[in-house]
């Protein structure tokens, strides 16, 4: 097969971190001469970037893999790669389960894809899951969007939430230097991107592993410092960041967000449970009172700020009363968006072997009750947008109605309005909100925002 006909396909599961890794791996493959194929069946290299946060995420991967493994029997030159968190968790075992695989590589190895593939093309079956220092990215990611871009600022997680696989699969915290981050943002800005999202599993931990940090935890480079440091890159109009951890969230950060015009008024601060006993058994390191104080402080500084979060129901031993404390927190705070999940026992995590596991029935019943409340609250939150003028950054066409474009408000609400994507993509526009739903808005354009003239 000649180089020019080599085509690749990547399917990405899981969180924004995985999406960012996939974009970098796609960049590496394109550097190597591969071309993107939307259809996996037309590709000679297929990469699954996998997620293992819950059992159903992991099982999905196996069903996809099974199909391609079969195909390999008729097409032996097909290269099959499993990257990401399932790869890290299962390692060698994946090769035994799916012997057709060529490469199993953990998330810390994403930037090494070219090296690893070279070993595959030399005739080896490769497993790369040992902890490594993450190489600074030297390739150009192939970003999915032309408007908004992810920027990793810290890899890994040093927390030990008792339900969570992430520290096990993503390894210890590794912050990138402020200089490397700014350089990447400057490149992104020159390419015409308008919005960046700084990424970390626990982004508030940013910088604590960088030289200059002190054992007491005082450090020169905090997320707040980073926001000030990168804020003025010309061309970037909006800055977001995720995921925040209530344990480390500071008022100084909130003040910076209020002060810095490009930082959007949207905060993703998972609380996981509204009950102090459950929070303690999750090892989250805060109480629901502290969580409420954080949100109040955010709203003191930015009354209109959008708040989103993650929550888990049915943690081992969670009583009906403790679950109701989660409902109470959700009712009191009024989230703009809440990602909810039934607790899923994960291999290697402490809570997975505790005795008091709840039945699937109880978990799914609680999940339904929570989701019902979330939708009501989100619809209430959406009401405040009605009739308002909002700034929207146009990202794409509305996939369900091609006469409309799709963008987001600064608060991250999806907004649709009539318009031609070829003209509007990447534009910051003022729109008037004409219809509100729980998780999205409809609007009409009222003119081009001032900011566009920059
Ligand atoms: N670092 C982030 C979350 C990363 S995982 C934080 O600390 O909040 C994304 C979400 O998946 C978590 O917020 C949690 O709500 C959910 N999650 C993680 N492990 C889970 C498990 N074992 N069962 C169900 N949901 C889980
Ligand atoms: Fe998992 Fe907790 Fe780390 Fe978030 S902070 S990734 S929930 S261990
Ligand atoms: Fe999943 Fe790994 Fe992200 S387990 S949620 S892809 S860090």
PDB file of C-alpha atoms in Angstrom, residues 30-326:
ATOM      1  CA  UNK A  30      -1.682  13.543   9.319  1.00  0.00           C
ATOM      2  CA  UNK A  31       1.969  14.468   9.746  1.00  0.00           C
ATOM      3  CA  UNK A  32       2.739  10.844   8.962  1.00  0.00           C
ATOM      4  CA  UNK A  33       0.793  11.114   5.700  1.00  0.00           C
ATOM      5  CA  UNK A  34      -2.499   9.564   6.763  1.00  0.00           C
ATOM      6  CA  UNK A  35      -5.754  11.088   5.542  1.00  0.00           C
ATOM      7  CA  UNK A  36      -8.955  11.290   7.575  1.00  0.00           C
ATOM      8  CA  UNK A  37     -11.744   8.882   6.690  1.00  0.00           C
ATOM      9  CA  UNK A  38     -15.186   9.563   8.120  1.00  0.00           C
ATOM     10  CA  UNK A  39     -16.140   5.956   7.432  1.00  0.00           C
ATOM     11  CA  UNK A  40     -14.136   3.532   9.629  1.00  0.00           C
ATOM     12  CA  UNK A  41     -14.655   0.792   7.035  1.00  0.00           C
ATOM     13  CA  UNK A  42     -12.641   2.782   4.475  1.00  0.00           C
ATOM     14  CA  UNK A  43      -9.740   3.300   6.860  1.00  0.00           C
ATOM     15  CA  UNK A  44      -6.556   1.239   7.075  1.00  0.00           C
ATOM     16  CA  UNK A  45      -5.876   2.489  10.602  1.00  0.00           C
ATOM     17  CA  UNK A  46      -8.587   2.683  13.213  1.00  0.00           C
ATOM     18  CA  UNK A  47      -8.009   4.225  16.591  1.00  0.00           C
ATOM     19  CA  UNK A  48     -10.475   4.018  19.456  1.00  0.00           C
ATOM     20  CA  UNK A  49      -9.793   6.584  22.129  1.00  0.00           C
ATOM     21  CA  UNK A  50     -11.599   5.023  25.033  1.00  0.00           C
ATOM     22  CA  UNK A  51     -13.271   5.905  28.336  1.00  0.00           C
ATOM     23  CA  UNK A  52     -13.764   3.756  31.415  1.00  0.00           C
ATOM     24  CA  UNK A  53     -15.439   6.180  33.806  1.00  0.00           C
ATOM     25  CA  UNK A  54     -18.495   3.901  34.040  1.00  0.00           C
ATOM     26  CA  UNK A  55     -19.061   0.322  33.031  1.00  0.00           C
ATOM     27  CA  UNK A  56     -21.358   1.195  30.117  1.00  0.00           C
ATOM     28  CA  UNK A  57     -18.658   3.439  28.624  1.00  0.00           C
ATOM     29  CA  UNK A  58     -16.215   0.537  28.731  1.00  0.00           C
ATOM     30  CA  UNK A  59     -18.637  -2.005  27.265  1.00  0.00           C
ATOM     31  CA  UNK A  60     -19.345   0.255  24.297  1.00  0.00           C
ATOM     32  CA  UNK A  61     -15.689   0.029  23.349  1.00  0.00           C
ATOM     33  CA  UNK A  62     -15.732  -3.763  23.261  1.00  0.00           C
ATOM     34  CA  UNK A  63     -18.692  -3.869  20.918  1.00  0.00           C
ATOM     35  CA  UNK A  64     -17.023  -1.435  18.486  1.00  0.00           C
ATOM     36  CA  UNK A  65     -13.762  -3.350  18.707  1.00  0.00           C
ATOM     37  CA  UNK A  66     -15.376  -6.700  18.032  1.00  0.00           C
ATOM     38  CA  UNK A  67     -16.674  -5.495  14.675  1.00  0.00           C
ATOM     39  CA  UNK A  68     -13.300  -4.199  13.487  1.00  0.00           C
ATOM     40  CA  UNK A  69     -11.433  -7.229  14.801  1.00  0.00           C
ATOM     41  CA  UNK A  70     -13.620  -9.387  12.523  1.00  0.00           C
ATOM     42  CA  UNK A  71     -12.865  -7.144   9.590  1.00  0.00           C
ATOM     43  CA  UNK A  72      -9.176  -7.660  10.180  1.00  0.00           C
ATOM     44  CA  UNK A  73      -9.481 -11.333   9.278  1.00  0.00           C
ATOM     45  CA  UNK A  74     -10.243 -10.345   5.684  1.00  0.00           C
ATOM     46  CA  UNK A  75      -7.958  -7.329   5.679  1.00  0.00           C
ATOM     47  CA  UNK A  76      -4.778  -8.236   7.539  1.00  0.00           C
ATOM     48  CA  UNK A  77      -3.076  -4.903   6.862  1.00  0.00           C
ATOM     49  CA  UNK A  78      -5.705  -3.080   8.938  1.00  0.00           C
ATOM     50  CA  UNK A  79      -4.032  -1.431  11.951  1.00  0.00           C
ATOM     51  CA  UNK A  80      -6.123  -1.457  15.132  1.00  0.00           C
ATOM     52  CA  UNK A  81      -5.239   0.872  17.991  1.00  0.00           C
ATOM     53  CA  UNK A  82      -6.893   1.229  21.399  1.00  0.00           C
ATOM     54  CA  UNK A  83      -5.843   4.401  23.179  1.00  0.00           C
ATOM     55  CA  UNK A  84      -7.150   6.212  26.240  1.00  0.00           C
ATOM     56  CA  UNK A  85      -8.431   5.091  29.590  1.00  0.00           C
ATOM     57  CA  UNK A  86      -9.628   1.533  28.860  1.00  0.00           C
ATOM     58  CA  UNK A  87      -6.238   0.880  27.261  1.00  0.00           C
ATOM     59  CA  UNK A  88      -4.496   2.128  30.378  1.00  0.00           C
ATOM     60  CA  UNK A  89      -6.722   0.161  32.694  1.00  0.00           C
ATOM     61  CA  UNK A  90      -6.699  -3.143  30.844  1.00  0.00           C
ATOM     62  CA  UNK A  91      -3.229  -3.071  29.249  1.00  0.00           C
ATOM     63  CA  UNK A  92      -2.008  -6.547  28.240  1.00  0.00           C
ATOM     64  CA  UNK A  93      -5.376  -8.038  29.095  1.00  0.00           C
ATOM     65  CA  UNK A  94      -6.861  -6.209  26.105  1.00  0.00           C
ATOM     66  CA  UNK A  95      -4.466  -8.038  23.792  1.00  0.00           C
ATOM     67  CA  UNK A  96      -5.562 -11.349  25.238  1.00  0.00           C
ATOM     68  CA  UNK A  97      -9.193 -10.420  24.882  1.00  0.00           C
ATOM     69  CA  UNK A  98      -8.800  -8.986  21.361  1.00  0.00           C
ATOM     70  CA  UNK A  99      -5.648 -10.548  19.836  1.00  0.00           C
ATOM     71  CA  UNK A 100      -6.211  -8.672  16.580  1.00  0.00           C
ATOM     72  CA  UNK A 101      -5.093  -5.445  18.257  1.00  0.00           C
ATOM     73  CA  UNK A 102      -1.791  -3.895  17.151  1.00  0.00           C
ATOM     74  CA  UNK A 103      -1.347  -1.186  19.738  1.00  0.00           C
ATOM     75  CA  UNK A 104      -2.698  -0.553  23.228  1.00  0.00           C
ATOM     76  CA  UNK A 105      -1.648   2.845  24.552  1.00  0.00           C
ATOM     77  CA  UNK A 106      -2.543   4.811  27.679  1.00  0.00           C
ATOM     78  CA  UNK A 107      -3.437   8.513  27.635  1.00  0.00           C
ATOM     79  CA  UNK A 108       0.033   9.592  28.756  1.00  0.00           C
ATOM     80  CA  UNK A 109       1.419   8.149  25.524  1.00  0.00           C
ATOM     81  CA  UNK A 110      -0.802  10.109  23.126  1.00  0.00           C
ATOM     82  CA  UNK A 111       2.001  12.389  21.935  1.00  0.00           C
ATOM     83  CA  UNK A 112       4.203   9.328  21.266  1.00  0.00           C
ATOM     84  CA  UNK A 113       1.828   7.828  18.698  1.00  0.00           C
ATOM     85  CA  UNK A 114       4.291   8.063  15.815  1.00  0.00           C
ATOM     86  CA  UNK A 115       7.028   6.156  17.688  1.00  0.00           C
ATOM     87  CA  UNK A 116       4.617   3.507  18.825  1.00  0.00           C
ATOM     88  CA  UNK A 117       3.199   3.020  15.329  1.00  0.00           C
ATOM     89  CA  UNK A 118       6.698   2.685  13.963  1.00  0.00           C
ATOM     90  CA  UNK A 119       7.162  -0.281  16.280  1.00  0.00           C
ATOM     91  CA  UNK A 120       3.868  -1.721  15.012  1.00  0.00           C
ATOM     92  CA  UNK A 121       4.894  -1.282  11.372  1.00  0.00           C
ATOM     93  CA  UNK A 122       8.156  -3.060  12.245  1.00  0.00           C
ATOM     94  CA  UNK A 123       6.049  -6.085  13.098  1.00  0.00           C
ATOM     95  CA  UNK A 124       5.410  -5.763  16.836  1.00  0.00           C
ATOM     96  CA  UNK A 125       2.287  -5.881  18.940  1.00  0.00           C
ATOM     97  CA  UNK A 126       2.785  -3.000  21.362  1.00  0.00           C
ATOM     98  CA  UNK A 127       1.466  -2.141  24.831  1.00  0.00           C
ATOM     99  CA  UNK A 128       2.413   1.307  26.161  1.00  0.00           C
ATOM    100  CA  UNK A 129       0.937   1.883  29.584  1.00  0.00           C
ATOM    101  CA  UNK A 130       3.901   2.660  31.823  1.00  0.00           C
ATOM    102  CA  UNK A 131       3.777   6.068  33.535  1.00  0.00           C
ATOM    103  CA  UNK A 132       5.798   8.639  31.619  1.00  0.00           C
ATOM    104  CA  UNK A 133       6.580  12.294  31.721  1.00  0.00           C
ATOM    105  CA  UNK A 134       4.216  13.725  29.111  1.00  0.00           C
ATOM    106  CA  UNK A 135       6.157  15.110  26.187  1.00  0.00           C
ATOM    107  CA  UNK A 136       5.420  18.681  25.268  1.00  0.00           C
ATOM    108  CA  UNK A 137       3.302  18.567  22.142  1.00  0.00           C
ATOM    109  CA  UNK A 138       5.287  19.364  19.047  1.00  0.00           C
ATOM    110  CA  UNK A 139       2.727  18.440  16.404  1.00  0.00           C
ATOM    111  CA  UNK A 140      -0.151  20.482  15.166  1.00  0.00           C
ATOM    112  CA  UNK A 141      -3.427  19.031  16.444  1.00  0.00           C
ATOM    113  CA  UNK A 142      -6.137  18.443  13.867  1.00  0.00           C
ATOM    114  CA  UNK A 143      -8.873  20.309  15.691  1.00  0.00           C
ATOM    115  CA  UNK A 144     -12.497  19.381  15.069  1.00  0.00           C
ATOM    116  CA  UNK A 145     -13.754  22.922  15.333  1.00  0.00           C
ATOM    117  CA  UNK A 146     -12.436  25.969  13.506  1.00  0.00           C
ATOM    118  CA  UNK A 147     -13.850  28.292  16.140  1.00  0.00           C
ATOM    119  CA  UNK A 148     -13.275  26.850  19.590  1.00  0.00           C
ATOM    120  CA  UNK A 149     -10.177  24.994  20.771  1.00  0.00           C
ATOM    121  CA  UNK A 150      -9.176  22.895  23.781  1.00  0.00           C
ATOM    122  CA  UNK A 151      -5.921  23.681  25.509  1.00  0.00           C
ATOM    123  CA  UNK A 152      -4.599  21.203  28.063  1.00  0.00           C
ATOM    124  CA  UNK A 153      -3.045  22.933  31.020  1.00  0.00           C
ATOM    125  CA  UNK A 154      -2.695  20.073  33.494  1.00  0.00           C
ATOM    126  CA  UNK A 155      -2.737  16.326  32.878  1.00  0.00           C
ATOM    127  CA  UNK A 156      -3.645  13.680  35.463  1.00  0.00           C
ATOM    128  CA  UNK A 157      -5.229  13.961  38.902  1.00  0.00           C
ATOM    129  CA  UNK A 158      -3.820  13.597  42.411  1.00  0.00           C
ATOM    130  CA  UNK A 159      -7.219  13.344  44.140  1.00  0.00           C
ATOM    131  CA  UNK A 160      -8.457  10.041  45.455  1.00  0.00           C
ATOM    132  CA  UNK A 161     -12.225  10.192  45.104  1.00  0.00           C
ATOM    133  CA  UNK A 162     -13.237   6.699  46.179  1.00  0.00           C
ATOM    134  CA  UNK A 163     -15.431   6.006  43.117  1.00  0.00           C
ATOM    135  CA  UNK A 164     -13.131   7.292  40.412  1.00  0.00           C
ATOM    136  CA  UNK A 165     -10.761   5.586  37.957  1.00  0.00           C
ATOM    137  CA  UNK A 166      -9.227   8.785  36.608  1.00  0.00           C
ATOM    138  CA  UNK A 167      -6.151   9.002  38.899  1.00  0.00           C
ATOM    139  CA  UNK A 168      -5.404   5.362  38.071  1.00  0.00           C
ATOM    140  CA  UNK A 169      -5.653   5.817  34.319  1.00  0.00           C
ATOM    141  CA  UNK A 170      -4.441   9.382  33.846  1.00  0.00           C
ATOM    142  CA  UNK A 171      -1.597   9.297  36.362  1.00  0.00           C
ATOM    143  CA  UNK A 172      -0.241  12.047  38.580  1.00  0.00           C
ATOM    144  CA  UNK A 173      -0.692  15.738  37.921  1.00  0.00           C
ATOM    145  CA  UNK A 174       1.637  17.240  35.318  1.00  0.00           C
ATOM    146  CA  UNK A 175       1.206  20.947  34.610  1.00  0.00           C
ATOM    147  CA  UNK A 176       2.398  22.468  31.380  1.00  0.00           C
ATOM    148  CA  UNK A 177       4.447  25.642  31.757  1.00  0.00           C
ATOM    149  CA  UNK A 178       2.619  28.968  31.395  1.00  0.00           C
ATOM    150  CA  UNK A 179       4.968  29.776  28.498  1.00  0.00           C
ATOM    151  CA  UNK A 180       4.080  26.606  26.555  1.00  0.00           C
ATOM    152  CA  UNK A 181       0.383  27.208  27.156  1.00  0.00           C
ATOM    153  CA  UNK A 182       0.552  30.815  25.995  1.00  0.00           C
ATOM    154  CA  UNK A 183       2.531  29.832  22.930  1.00  0.00           C
ATOM    155  CA  UNK A 184      -0.124  27.309  21.951  1.00  0.00           C
ATOM    156  CA  UNK A 185      -2.866  29.905  22.444  1.00  0.00           C
ATOM    157  CA  UNK A 186      -0.990  32.389  20.265  1.00  0.00           C
ATOM    158  CA  UNK A 187      -0.778  29.824  17.476  1.00  0.00           C
ATOM    159  CA  UNK A 188      -4.478  29.040  17.875  1.00  0.00           C
ATOM    160  CA  UNK A 189      -5.338  32.742  17.730  1.00  0.00           C
ATOM    161  CA  UNK A 190      -3.313  33.210  14.537  1.00  0.00           C
ATOM    162  CA  UNK A 191      -5.257  30.328  12.994  1.00  0.00           C
ATOM    163  CA  UNK A 192      -8.461  32.291  13.607  1.00  0.00           C
ATOM    164  CA  UNK A 193      -9.886  30.576  16.671  1.00  0.00           C
ATOM    165  CA  UNK A 194     -11.994  32.847  18.865  1.00  0.00           C
ATOM    166  CA  UNK A 195     -12.566  30.735  21.957  1.00  0.00           C
ATOM    167  CA  UNK A 196     -10.376  28.505  24.081  1.00  0.00           C
ATOM    168  CA  UNK A 197     -11.209  26.120  26.904  1.00  0.00           C
ATOM    169  CA  UNK A 198      -8.399  25.388  29.316  1.00  0.00           C
ATOM    170  CA  UNK A 199      -8.574  21.762  30.380  1.00  0.00           C
ATOM    171  CA  UNK A 200      -7.650  19.752  33.451  1.00  0.00           C
ATOM    172  CA  UNK A 201      -9.411  17.024  35.465  1.00  0.00           C
ATOM    173  CA  UNK A 202      -8.829  19.197  38.495  1.00  0.00           C
ATOM    174  CA  UNK A 203      -7.876  22.478  36.920  1.00  0.00           C
ATOM    175  CA  UNK A 204      -7.580  24.232  40.286  1.00  0.00           C
ATOM    176  CA  UNK A 205      -4.504  22.092  40.908  1.00  0.00           C
ATOM    177  CA  UNK A 206      -2.773  23.830  38.012  1.00  0.00           C
ATOM    178  CA  UNK A 207       0.827  24.748  38.790  1.00  0.00           C
ATOM    179  CA  UNK A 208       1.285  23.009  42.108  1.00  0.00           C
ATOM    180  CA  UNK A 209       3.811  20.603  40.573  1.00  0.00           C
ATOM    181  CA  UNK A 210       5.760  23.300  38.724  1.00  0.00           C
ATOM    182  CA  UNK A 211       9.162  24.495  39.938  1.00  0.00           C
ATOM    183  CA  UNK A 212       8.678  27.339  42.376  1.00  0.00           C
ATOM    184  CA  UNK A 213       5.954  25.549  44.291  1.00  0.00           C
ATOM    185  CA  UNK A 214       6.495  25.187  48.015  1.00  0.00           C
ATOM    186  CA  UNK A 215       5.735  22.132  50.173  1.00  0.00           C
ATOM    187  CA  UNK A 216       3.030  24.101  52.024  1.00  0.00           C
ATOM    188  CA  UNK A 217       1.179  24.230  48.743  1.00  0.00           C
ATOM    189  CA  UNK A 218       1.892  27.887  48.055  1.00  0.00           C
ATOM    190  CA  UNK A 219       2.972  28.261  44.490  1.00  0.00           C
ATOM    191  CA  UNK A 220       3.816  30.916  41.980  1.00  0.00           C
ATOM    192  CA  UNK A 221       1.694  29.566  39.179  1.00  0.00           C
ATOM    193  CA  UNK A 222      -1.966  29.148  40.006  1.00  0.00           C
ATOM    194  CA  UNK A 223      -4.894  28.921  37.613  1.00  0.00           C
ATOM    195  CA  UNK A 224      -5.682  32.520  38.532  1.00  0.00           C
ATOM    196  CA  UNK A 225      -2.168  33.644  37.572  1.00  0.00           C
ATOM    197  CA  UNK A 226      -2.449  31.673  34.358  1.00  0.00           C
ATOM    198  CA  UNK A 227      -5.708  33.425  33.424  1.00  0.00           C
ATOM    199  CA  UNK A 228      -4.054  36.832  33.839  1.00  0.00           C
ATOM    200  CA  UNK A 229      -0.975  35.638  31.952  1.00  0.00           C
ATOM    201  CA  UNK A 230      -2.820  34.410  28.853  1.00  0.00           C
ATOM    202  CA  UNK A 231      -5.750  36.808  28.875  1.00  0.00           C
ATOM    203  CA  UNK A 232      -4.565  39.354  26.352  1.00  0.00           C
ATOM    204  CA  UNK A 233      -3.596  37.106  23.455  1.00  0.00           C
ATOM    205  CA  UNK A 234      -5.009  39.086  20.507  1.00  0.00           C
ATOM    206  CA  UNK A 235      -7.751  37.365  18.520  1.00  0.00           C
ATOM    207  CA  UNK A 236      -9.009  35.186  21.367  1.00  0.00           C
ATOM    208  CA  UNK A 237     -12.342  36.615  22.475  1.00  0.00           C
ATOM    209  CA  UNK A 238     -13.517  34.056  24.985  1.00  0.00           C
ATOM    210  CA  UNK A 239     -11.779  31.976  27.624  1.00  0.00           C
ATOM    211  CA  UNK A 240     -13.341  29.059  29.464  1.00  0.00           C
ATOM    212  CA  UNK A 241     -11.906  26.459  31.805  1.00  0.00           C
ATOM    213  CA  UNK A 242     -12.920  23.091  33.276  1.00  0.00           C
ATOM    214  CA  UNK A 243     -13.154  21.160  35.555  1.00  0.00           C
ATOM    215  CA  UNK A 244     -13.200  23.016  38.858  1.00  0.00           C
ATOM    216  CA  UNK A 245     -12.917  21.234  42.194  1.00  0.00           C
ATOM    217  CA  UNK A 246     -14.815  22.766  45.142  1.00  0.00           C
ATOM    218  CA  UNK A 247     -12.012  21.773  47.478  1.00  0.00           C
ATOM    219  CA  UNK A 248      -9.559  24.175  45.848  1.00  0.00           C
ATOM    220  CA  UNK A 249     -11.819  26.810  44.285  1.00  0.00           C
ATOM    221  CA  UNK A 250     -10.749  30.260  45.539  1.00  0.00           C
ATOM    222  CA  UNK A 251     -12.350  33.662  45.827  1.00  0.00           C
ATOM    223  CA  UNK A 252      -9.279  35.046  44.114  1.00  0.00           C
ATOM    224  CA  UNK A 253     -10.169  32.969  41.057  1.00  0.00           C
ATOM    225  CA  UNK A 254     -13.776  34.182  41.142  1.00  0.00           C
ATOM    226  CA  UNK A 255     -12.568  37.783  41.353  1.00  0.00           C
ATOM    227  CA  UNK A 256     -10.263  37.252  38.392  1.00  0.00           C
ATOM    228  CA  UNK A 257     -13.125  35.830  36.329  1.00  0.00           C
ATOM    229  CA  UNK A 258     -15.268  38.847  37.164  1.00  0.00           C
ATOM    230  CA  UNK A 259     -12.430  41.216  36.332  1.00  0.00           C
ATOM    231  CA  UNK A 260     -11.145  39.670  33.119  1.00  0.00           C
ATOM    232  CA  UNK A 261     -13.514  40.501  30.251  1.00  0.00           C
ATOM    233  CA  UNK A 262     -12.692  37.487  28.071  1.00  0.00           C
ATOM    234  CA  UNK A 263     -13.320  34.916  30.799  1.00  0.00           C
ATOM    235  CA  UNK A 264     -16.901  33.708  30.328  1.00  0.00           C
ATOM    236  CA  UNK A 265     -19.380  33.696  33.199  1.00  0.00           C
ATOM    237  CA  UNK A 266     -19.750  29.949  33.256  1.00  0.00           C
ATOM    238  CA  UNK A 267     -18.494  27.653  35.984  1.00  0.00           C
ATOM    239  CA  UNK A 268     -18.452  23.888  35.902  1.00  0.00           C
ATOM    240  CA  UNK A 269     -18.097  22.835  39.522  1.00  0.00           C
ATOM    241  CA  UNK A 270     -19.113  19.211  40.172  1.00  0.00           C
ATOM    242  CA  UNK A 271     -20.528  18.573  43.643  1.00  0.00           C
ATOM    243  CA  UNK A 272     -21.254  14.806  43.286  1.00  0.00           C
ATOM    244  CA  UNK A 273     -23.539  14.661  46.346  1.00  0.00           C
ATOM    245  CA  UNK A 274     -25.496  17.084  48.516  1.00  0.00           C
ATOM    246  CA  UNK A 275     -24.938  15.040  51.666  1.00  0.00           C
ATOM    247  CA  UNK A 276     -21.960  15.551  53.955  1.00  0.00           C
ATOM    248  CA  UNK A 277     -21.614  11.909  55.000  1.00  0.00           C
ATOM    249  CA  UNK A 278     -21.630  10.754  51.400  1.00  0.00           C
ATOM    250  CA  UNK A 279     -19.176  13.500  50.421  1.00  0.00           C
ATOM    251  CA  UNK A 280     -16.875  12.320  53.146  1.00  0.00           C
ATOM    252  CA  UNK A 281     -17.080   8.700  52.026  1.00  0.00           C
ATOM    253  CA  UNK A 282     -16.375   9.883  48.500  1.00  0.00           C
ATOM    254  CA  UNK A 283     -13.242  11.662  49.876  1.00  0.00           C
ATOM    255  CA  UNK A 284     -14.261  14.876  48.206  1.00  0.00           C
ATOM    256  CA  UNK A 285     -12.834  17.138  50.884  1.00  0.00           C
ATOM    257  CA  UNK A 286     -15.700  19.653  51.265  1.00  0.00           C
ATOM    258  CA  UNK A 287     -19.186  19.920  52.729  1.00  0.00           C
ATOM    259  CA  UNK A 288     -22.386  20.939  50.982  1.00  0.00           C
ATOM    260  CA  UNK A 289     -22.221  24.168  53.019  1.00  0.00           C
ATOM    261  CA  UNK A 290     -18.856  25.003  51.506  1.00  0.00           C
ATOM    262  CA  UNK A 291     -20.163  24.190  48.041  1.00  0.00           C
ATOM    263  CA  UNK A 292     -23.135  26.510  48.563  1.00  0.00           C
ATOM    264  CA  UNK A 293     -20.796  29.283  49.750  1.00  0.00           C
ATOM    265  CA  UNK A 294     -18.721  28.974  46.572  1.00  0.00           C
ATOM    266  CA  UNK A 295     -21.776  29.309  44.359  1.00  0.00           C
ATOM    267  CA  UNK A 296     -23.043  32.270  46.421  1.00  0.00           C
ATOM    268  CA  UNK A 297     -19.694  33.989  46.068  1.00  0.00           C
ATOM    269  CA  UNK A 298     -19.705  33.409  42.306  1.00  0.00           C
ATOM    270  CA  UNK A 299     -23.198  34.902  42.146  1.00  0.00           C
ATOM    271  CA  UNK A 300     -22.192  37.825  44.347  1.00  0.00           C
ATOM    272  CA  UNK A 301     -19.522  38.779  41.848  1.00  0.00           C
ATOM    273  CA  UNK A 302     -21.423  37.723  38.715  1.00  0.00           C
ATOM    274  CA  UNK A 303     -25.173  37.534  39.386  1.00  0.00           C
ATOM    275  CA  UNK A 304     -25.921  36.081  35.966  1.00  0.00           C
ATOM    276  CA  UNK A 305     -23.191  33.411  35.974  1.00  0.00           C
ATOM    277  CA  UNK A 306     -24.182  30.014  34.609  1.00  0.00           C
ATOM    278  CA  UNK A 307     -23.439  27.105  36.913  1.00  0.00           C
ATOM    279  CA  UNK A 308     -23.106  23.518  35.818  1.00  0.00           C
ATOM    280  CA  UNK A 309     -21.971  20.455  37.709  1.00  0.00           C
ATOM    281  CA  UNK A 310     -21.787  16.663  37.874  1.00  0.00           C
ATOM    282  CA  UNK A 311     -23.580  14.466  40.395  1.00  0.00           C
ATOM    283  CA  UNK A 312     -23.655  10.780  41.214  1.00  0.00           C
ATOM    284  CA  UNK A 313     -26.674   8.972  42.648  1.00  0.00           C
ATOM    285  CA  UNK A 314     -26.674   5.619  44.372  1.00  0.00           C
ATOM    286  CA  UNK A 315     -23.184   5.772  45.841  1.00  0.00           C
ATOM    287  CA  UNK A 316     -22.663   2.685  48.080  1.00  0.00           C
ATOM    288  CA  UNK A 317     -24.665   3.078  51.281  1.00  0.00           C
ATOM    289  CA  UNK A 318     -26.523   6.204  50.107  1.00  0.00           C
ATOM    290  CA  UNK A 319     -29.808   6.315  52.035  1.00  0.00           C
ATOM    291  CA  UNK A 320     -33.058   7.782  50.728  1.00  0.00           C
ATOM    292  CA  UNK A 321     -32.536  10.724  53.060  1.00  0.00           C
ATOM    293  CA  UNK A 322     -29.000  11.312  51.831  1.00  0.00           C
ATOM    294  CA  UNK A 323     -30.222  11.185  48.246  1.00  0.00           C
ATOM    295  CA  UNK A 324     -32.877  13.752  49.144  1.00  0.00           C
ATOM    296  CA  UNK A 325     -30.086  16.059  50.292  1.00  0.00           C
ATOM    297  CA  UNK A 326     -28.781  15.937  46.723  1.00  0.00           C
TER     298      UNK A 326
END
